[in-house]
Tab-separated table of C-alpha atoms in Angstrom:
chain	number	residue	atom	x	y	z
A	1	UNK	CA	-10.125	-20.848	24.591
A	2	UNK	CA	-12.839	-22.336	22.235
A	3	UNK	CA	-16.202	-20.353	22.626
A	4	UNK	CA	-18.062	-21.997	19.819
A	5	UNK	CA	-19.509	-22.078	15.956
A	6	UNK	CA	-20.391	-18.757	14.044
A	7	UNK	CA	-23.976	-20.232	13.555
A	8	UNK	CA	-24.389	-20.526	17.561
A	9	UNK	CA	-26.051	-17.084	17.962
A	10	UNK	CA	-28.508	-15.409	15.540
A	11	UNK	CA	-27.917	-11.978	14.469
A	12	UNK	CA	-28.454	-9.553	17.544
A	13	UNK	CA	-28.334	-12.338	20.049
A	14	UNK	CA	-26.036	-12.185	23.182
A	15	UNK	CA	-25.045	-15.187	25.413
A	16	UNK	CA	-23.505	-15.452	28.935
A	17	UNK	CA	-20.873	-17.771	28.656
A	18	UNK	CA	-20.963	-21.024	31.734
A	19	UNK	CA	-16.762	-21.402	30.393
A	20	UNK	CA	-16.424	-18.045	31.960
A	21	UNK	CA	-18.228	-18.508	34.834
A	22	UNK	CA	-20.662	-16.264	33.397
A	23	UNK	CA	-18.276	-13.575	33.759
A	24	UNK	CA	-18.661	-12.626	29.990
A	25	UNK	CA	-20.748	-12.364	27.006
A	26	UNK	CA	-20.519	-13.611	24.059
A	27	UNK	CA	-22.353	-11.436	21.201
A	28	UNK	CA	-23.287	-11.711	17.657
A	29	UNK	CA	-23.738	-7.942	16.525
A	30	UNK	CA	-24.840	-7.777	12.449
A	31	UNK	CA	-22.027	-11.202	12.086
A	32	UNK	CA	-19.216	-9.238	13.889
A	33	UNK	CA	-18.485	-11.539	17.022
A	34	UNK	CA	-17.663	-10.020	20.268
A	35	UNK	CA	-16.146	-10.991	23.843
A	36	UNK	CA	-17.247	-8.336	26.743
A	37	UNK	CA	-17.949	-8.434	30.349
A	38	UNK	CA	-20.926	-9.485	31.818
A	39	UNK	CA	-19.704	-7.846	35.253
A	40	UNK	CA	-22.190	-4.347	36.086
A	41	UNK	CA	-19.851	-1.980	36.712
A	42	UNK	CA	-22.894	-0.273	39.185
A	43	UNK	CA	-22.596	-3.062	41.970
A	44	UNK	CA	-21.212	-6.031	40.125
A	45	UNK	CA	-24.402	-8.180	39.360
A	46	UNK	CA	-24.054	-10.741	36.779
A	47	UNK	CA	-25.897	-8.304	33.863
A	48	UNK	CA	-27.471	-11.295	31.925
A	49	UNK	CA	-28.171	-14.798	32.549
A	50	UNK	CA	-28.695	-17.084	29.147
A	51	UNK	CA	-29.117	-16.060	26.055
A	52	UNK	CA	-30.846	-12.685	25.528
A	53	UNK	CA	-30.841	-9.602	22.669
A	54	UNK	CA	-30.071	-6.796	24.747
A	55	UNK	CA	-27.289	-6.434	27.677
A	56	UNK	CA	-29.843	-4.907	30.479
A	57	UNK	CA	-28.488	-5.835	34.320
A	58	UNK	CA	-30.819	-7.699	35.250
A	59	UNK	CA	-30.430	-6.640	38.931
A	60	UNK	CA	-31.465	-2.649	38.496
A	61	UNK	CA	-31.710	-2.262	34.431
A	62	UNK	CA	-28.341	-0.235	33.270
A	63	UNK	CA	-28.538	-1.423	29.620
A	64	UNK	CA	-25.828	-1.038	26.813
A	65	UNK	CA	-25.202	-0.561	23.542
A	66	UNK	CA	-23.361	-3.910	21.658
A	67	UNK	CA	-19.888	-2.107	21.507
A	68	UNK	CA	-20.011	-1.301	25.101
A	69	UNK	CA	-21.341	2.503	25.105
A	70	UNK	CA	-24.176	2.815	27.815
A	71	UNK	CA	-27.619	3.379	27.229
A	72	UNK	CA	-29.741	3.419	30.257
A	73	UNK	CA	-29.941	3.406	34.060
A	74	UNK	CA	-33.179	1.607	34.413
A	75	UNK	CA	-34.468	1.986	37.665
A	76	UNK	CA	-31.368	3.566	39.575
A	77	UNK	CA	-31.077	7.198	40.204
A	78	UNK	CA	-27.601	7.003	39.337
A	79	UNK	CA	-26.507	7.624	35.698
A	80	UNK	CA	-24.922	5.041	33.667
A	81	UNK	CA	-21.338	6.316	32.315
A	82	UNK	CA	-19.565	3.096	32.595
A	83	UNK	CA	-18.587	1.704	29.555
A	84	UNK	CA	-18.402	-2.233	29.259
A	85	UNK	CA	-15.616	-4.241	27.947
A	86	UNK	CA	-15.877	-5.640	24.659
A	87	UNK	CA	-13.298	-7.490	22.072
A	88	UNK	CA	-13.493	-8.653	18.727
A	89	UNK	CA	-12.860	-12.251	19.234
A	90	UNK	CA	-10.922	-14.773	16.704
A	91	UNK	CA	-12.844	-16.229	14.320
A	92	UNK	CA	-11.143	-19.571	11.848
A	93	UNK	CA	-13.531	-20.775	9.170
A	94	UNK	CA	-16.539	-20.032	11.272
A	95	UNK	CA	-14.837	-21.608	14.869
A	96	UNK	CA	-14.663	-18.715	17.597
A	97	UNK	CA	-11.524	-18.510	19.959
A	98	UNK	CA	-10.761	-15.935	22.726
A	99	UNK	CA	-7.431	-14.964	21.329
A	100	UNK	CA	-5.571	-16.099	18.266
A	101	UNK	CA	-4.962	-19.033	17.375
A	102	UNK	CA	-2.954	-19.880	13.995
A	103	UNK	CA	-4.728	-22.913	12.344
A	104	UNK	CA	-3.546	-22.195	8.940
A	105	UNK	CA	-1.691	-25.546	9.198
A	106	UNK	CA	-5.062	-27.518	8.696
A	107	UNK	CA	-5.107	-25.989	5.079
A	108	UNK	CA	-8.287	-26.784	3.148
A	109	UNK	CA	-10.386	-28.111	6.130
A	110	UNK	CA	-13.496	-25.942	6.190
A	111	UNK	CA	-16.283	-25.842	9.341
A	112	UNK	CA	-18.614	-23.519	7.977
A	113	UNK	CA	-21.500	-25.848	7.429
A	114	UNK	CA	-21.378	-26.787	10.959
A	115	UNK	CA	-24.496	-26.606	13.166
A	116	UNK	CA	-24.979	-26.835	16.982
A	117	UNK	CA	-26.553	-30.705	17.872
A	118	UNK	CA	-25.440	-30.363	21.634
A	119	UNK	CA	-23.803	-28.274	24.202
A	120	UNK	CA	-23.434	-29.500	27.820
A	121	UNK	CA	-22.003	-28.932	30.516
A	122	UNK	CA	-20.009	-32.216	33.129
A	123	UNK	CA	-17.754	-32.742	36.027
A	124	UNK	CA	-14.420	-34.187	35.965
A	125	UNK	CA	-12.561	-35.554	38.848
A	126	UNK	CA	-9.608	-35.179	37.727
A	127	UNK	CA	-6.529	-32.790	36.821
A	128	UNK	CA	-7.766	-30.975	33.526
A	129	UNK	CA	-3.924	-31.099	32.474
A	130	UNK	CA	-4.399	-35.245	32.491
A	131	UNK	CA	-7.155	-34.458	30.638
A	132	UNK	CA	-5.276	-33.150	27.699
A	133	UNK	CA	-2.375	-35.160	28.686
A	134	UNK	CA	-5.302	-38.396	27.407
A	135	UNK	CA	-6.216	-36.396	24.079
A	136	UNK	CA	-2.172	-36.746	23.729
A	137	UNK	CA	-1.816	-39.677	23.959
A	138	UNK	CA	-1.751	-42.283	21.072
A	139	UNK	CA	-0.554	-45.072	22.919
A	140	UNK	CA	-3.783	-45.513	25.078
A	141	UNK	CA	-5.885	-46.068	22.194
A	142	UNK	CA	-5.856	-50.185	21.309
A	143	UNK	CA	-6.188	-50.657	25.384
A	144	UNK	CA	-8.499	-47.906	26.430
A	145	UNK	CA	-10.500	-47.782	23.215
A	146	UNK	CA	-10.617	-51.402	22.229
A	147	UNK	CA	-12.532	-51.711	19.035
A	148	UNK	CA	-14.259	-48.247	19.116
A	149	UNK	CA	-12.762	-46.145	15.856
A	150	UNK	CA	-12.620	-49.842	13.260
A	151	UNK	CA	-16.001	-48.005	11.631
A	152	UNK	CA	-13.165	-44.827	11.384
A	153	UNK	CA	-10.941	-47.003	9.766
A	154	UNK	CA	-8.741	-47.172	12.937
A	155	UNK	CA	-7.744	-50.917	13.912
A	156	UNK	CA	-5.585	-51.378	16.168
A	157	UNK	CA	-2.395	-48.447	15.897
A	158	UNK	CA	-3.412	-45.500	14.479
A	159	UNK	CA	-1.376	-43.998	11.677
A	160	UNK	CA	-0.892	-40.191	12.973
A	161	UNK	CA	1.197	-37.837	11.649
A	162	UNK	CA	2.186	-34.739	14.118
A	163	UNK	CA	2.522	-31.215	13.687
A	164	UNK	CA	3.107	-28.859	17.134
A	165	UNK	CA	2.853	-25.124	17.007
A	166	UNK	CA	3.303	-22.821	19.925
A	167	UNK	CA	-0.540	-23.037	20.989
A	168	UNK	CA	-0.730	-26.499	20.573
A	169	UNK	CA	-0.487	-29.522	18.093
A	170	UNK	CA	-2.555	-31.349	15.272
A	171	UNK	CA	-2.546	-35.081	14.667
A	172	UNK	CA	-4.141	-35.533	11.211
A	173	UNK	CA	-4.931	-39.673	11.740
A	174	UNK	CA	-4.869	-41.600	8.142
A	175	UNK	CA	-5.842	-45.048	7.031
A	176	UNK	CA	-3.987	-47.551	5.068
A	177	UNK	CA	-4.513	-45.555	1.811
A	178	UNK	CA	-3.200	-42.181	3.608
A	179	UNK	CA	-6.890	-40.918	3.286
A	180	UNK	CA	-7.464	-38.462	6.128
A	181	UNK	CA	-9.946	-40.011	8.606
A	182	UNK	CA	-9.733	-37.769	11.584
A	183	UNK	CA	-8.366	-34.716	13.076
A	184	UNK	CA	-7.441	-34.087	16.626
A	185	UNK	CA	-6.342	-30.864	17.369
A	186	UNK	CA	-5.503	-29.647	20.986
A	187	UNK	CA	-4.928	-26.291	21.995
A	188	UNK	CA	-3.493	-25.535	25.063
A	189	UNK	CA	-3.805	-25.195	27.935
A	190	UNK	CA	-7.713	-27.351	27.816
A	191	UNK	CA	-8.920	-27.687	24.507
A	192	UNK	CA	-9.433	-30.776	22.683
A	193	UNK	CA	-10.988	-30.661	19.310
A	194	UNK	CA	-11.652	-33.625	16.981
A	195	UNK	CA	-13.188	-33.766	13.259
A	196	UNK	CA	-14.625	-36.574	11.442
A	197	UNK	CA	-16.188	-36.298	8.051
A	198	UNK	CA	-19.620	-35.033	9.240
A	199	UNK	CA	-18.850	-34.111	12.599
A	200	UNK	CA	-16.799	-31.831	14.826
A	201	UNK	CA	-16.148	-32.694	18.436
A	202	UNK	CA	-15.209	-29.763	21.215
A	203	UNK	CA	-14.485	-30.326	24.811
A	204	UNK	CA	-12.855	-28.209	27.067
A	205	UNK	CA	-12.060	-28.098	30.709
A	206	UNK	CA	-12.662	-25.428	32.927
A	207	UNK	CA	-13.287	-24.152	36.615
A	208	UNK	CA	-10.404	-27.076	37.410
A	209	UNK	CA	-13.489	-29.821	37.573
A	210	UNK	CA	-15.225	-28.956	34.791
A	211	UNK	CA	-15.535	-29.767	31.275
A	212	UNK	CA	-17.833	-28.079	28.322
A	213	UNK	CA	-19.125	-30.541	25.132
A	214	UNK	CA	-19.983	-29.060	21.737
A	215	UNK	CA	-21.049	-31.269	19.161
A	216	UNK	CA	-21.238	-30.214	15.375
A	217	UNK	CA	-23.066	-32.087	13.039
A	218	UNK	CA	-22.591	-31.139	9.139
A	219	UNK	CA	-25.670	-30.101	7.323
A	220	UNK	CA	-24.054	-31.148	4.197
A	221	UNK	CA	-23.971	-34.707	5.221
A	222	UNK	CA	-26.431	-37.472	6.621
A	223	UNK	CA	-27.809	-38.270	9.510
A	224	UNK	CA	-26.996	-41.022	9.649
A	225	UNK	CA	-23.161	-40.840	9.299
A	226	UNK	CA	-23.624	-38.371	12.244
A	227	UNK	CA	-25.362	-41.178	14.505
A	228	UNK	CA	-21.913	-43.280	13.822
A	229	UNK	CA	-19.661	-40.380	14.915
A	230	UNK	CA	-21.508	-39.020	17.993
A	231	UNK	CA	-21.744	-42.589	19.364
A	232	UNK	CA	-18.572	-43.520	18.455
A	233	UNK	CA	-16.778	-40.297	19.813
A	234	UNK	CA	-19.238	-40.515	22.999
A	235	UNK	CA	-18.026	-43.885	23.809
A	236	UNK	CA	-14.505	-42.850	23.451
A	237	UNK	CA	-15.047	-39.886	25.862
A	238	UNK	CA	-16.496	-41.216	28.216
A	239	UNK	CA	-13.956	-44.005	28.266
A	240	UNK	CA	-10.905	-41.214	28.308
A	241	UNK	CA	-12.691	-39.365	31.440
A	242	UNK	CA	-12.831	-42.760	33.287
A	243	UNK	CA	-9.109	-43.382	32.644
A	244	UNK	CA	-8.525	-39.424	33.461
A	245	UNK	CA	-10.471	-40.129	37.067
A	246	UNK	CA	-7.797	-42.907	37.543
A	247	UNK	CA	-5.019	-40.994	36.888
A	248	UNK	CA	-3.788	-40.418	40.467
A	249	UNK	CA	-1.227	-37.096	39.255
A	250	UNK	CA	-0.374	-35.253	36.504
A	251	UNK	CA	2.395	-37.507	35.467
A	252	UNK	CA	6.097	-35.865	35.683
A	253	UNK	CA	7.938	-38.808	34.811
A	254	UNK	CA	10.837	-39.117	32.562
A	255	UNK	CA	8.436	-41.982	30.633
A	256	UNK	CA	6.742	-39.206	28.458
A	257	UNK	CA	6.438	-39.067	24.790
A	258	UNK	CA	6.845	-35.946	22.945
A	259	UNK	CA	3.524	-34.501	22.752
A	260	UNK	CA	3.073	-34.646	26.239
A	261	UNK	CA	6.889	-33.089	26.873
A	262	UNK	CA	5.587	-30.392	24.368
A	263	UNK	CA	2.342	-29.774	26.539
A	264	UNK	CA	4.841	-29.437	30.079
A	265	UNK	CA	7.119	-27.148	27.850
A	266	UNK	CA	4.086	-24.977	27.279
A	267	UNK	CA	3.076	-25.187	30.526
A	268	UNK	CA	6.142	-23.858	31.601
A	269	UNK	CA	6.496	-21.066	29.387
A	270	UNK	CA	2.755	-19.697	30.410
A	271	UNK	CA	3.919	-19.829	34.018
A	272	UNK	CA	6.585	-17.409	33.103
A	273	UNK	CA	4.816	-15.133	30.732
């Protein structure tokens, strides 16, 4: 699971996370980023709400320390002994993940000079597997997305080369002259990440009707450039959630190509784990 960009949280800062139902925290202690539970163990109050720079329950003050030793009691006369939670989480060039997730195949790529432009939060009626199942799919693209990537370089066919790990797959996307134009990366079981020069775009669904939008700009590059890929990649959501909301079920079919028979075959395998 994606949980965002290094440069999301300033130093000390501490964030309850919507993806997790605000179940956890997310928390940036001196650069070292860390997953814990937002669950008071005293009578299991959400402890924070937003982003704040200490974990104090909000319902009767027990307060922590950032690796999950308590600290206080606050108002209650019963003592705090209850330690929180907490994980280092997976960090990739400056992208944050829950648990590991091998993305030495995209080599030289770098993120670091990413910055937050947007997160927010939408509903999806639909499956989140179709959702994926669309990210997938190359097929779709000259009939759903008419026209949208030709400022990528994309007319008509796209020319995608695969590679599928055991967490999910890459399609690096080339023009004519085998110049790398685009990146889609998914990583099972719900998120769907895609780089332009000058842009990342994360979305992930969650809560089974939900789905979470980052989007990175670059500081390195201009504005302007930006502009082209957020309105290009938020016309090409929007039209992949419409055709998701048509989908009437998660398609089963022997008519499947072979990222989509690589997503059921890790669908499978997580049932079983």
């Amino acid at each position: 699971m994606f949980l965002g960009h290094r440069t999301d949280l300033e130093n000390g800062q501490i964030k309850s996370l919507e993806i997790l139902d605000g179940k956890k925290v997310l928390l940036n202690d001196n650069g070292s980023y860390k997953l814990g539970s937002n669950i008071c163990p005293h009578q299991n109050s959400r402890i924070i709400s937003g982003t704040k720079t200490e974990l104090k329950c909000q319902y009767h003050g027990w307060s922590w320390n950032n690796d999950g030793t308590p600290r206080d009691s606050g108002s209650s006369k019963m003592c705090n002994e209850a330690k929180l939670h907490m994980k280092p989480v997976y960090e990739y060039k400056g992208l944050l993940f829950a648990d590991t997730v091998d993305l030495s195949v995209l080599g030289d790529m770098s993120f670091e000079n990413l910055e937050l432009d947007e997160f927010r939060i939408e509903s999806l009626d639909a499956d989140p597997k179709v959702s994926m199942d669309i990210f997938l799919d190359v097929d779709h693209i000259p009939v759903v997305h008419n026209g949208v990537y030709d400022l990528l370089g994309i007319e008509g066919e796209a020319n995608v080369s695969w590679d599928f790990r055991e967490w999910g797959s890459v399609q690096t996307v080339t023009d004519q002259q085998k110049n790398k134009i685009a990146l889609w990366i998914a990583v099972y079981p719900y998120t769907m990440i895609e780089w332009q020069s000058g842009a990342l775009f994360v979305s992930q669904c969650f809560n089974e009707n939900k789905i979470a939008v980052w989007k990175y700009k670059d500081k390195t590059d201009s504005a302007e450039n930006y502009k082209i890929n957020s309105d290009m990649w938020e016309t090409a959501f929007a039209q992949d959630v419409a055709q998701a909301e048509q989908m009437v079920r998660f398609p089963t079919t022997i008519y499947l190509e072979d990222a989509k028979k690589h997503y059921r075959e890790w669908l499978t395998n997580a049932i079983s784990r």
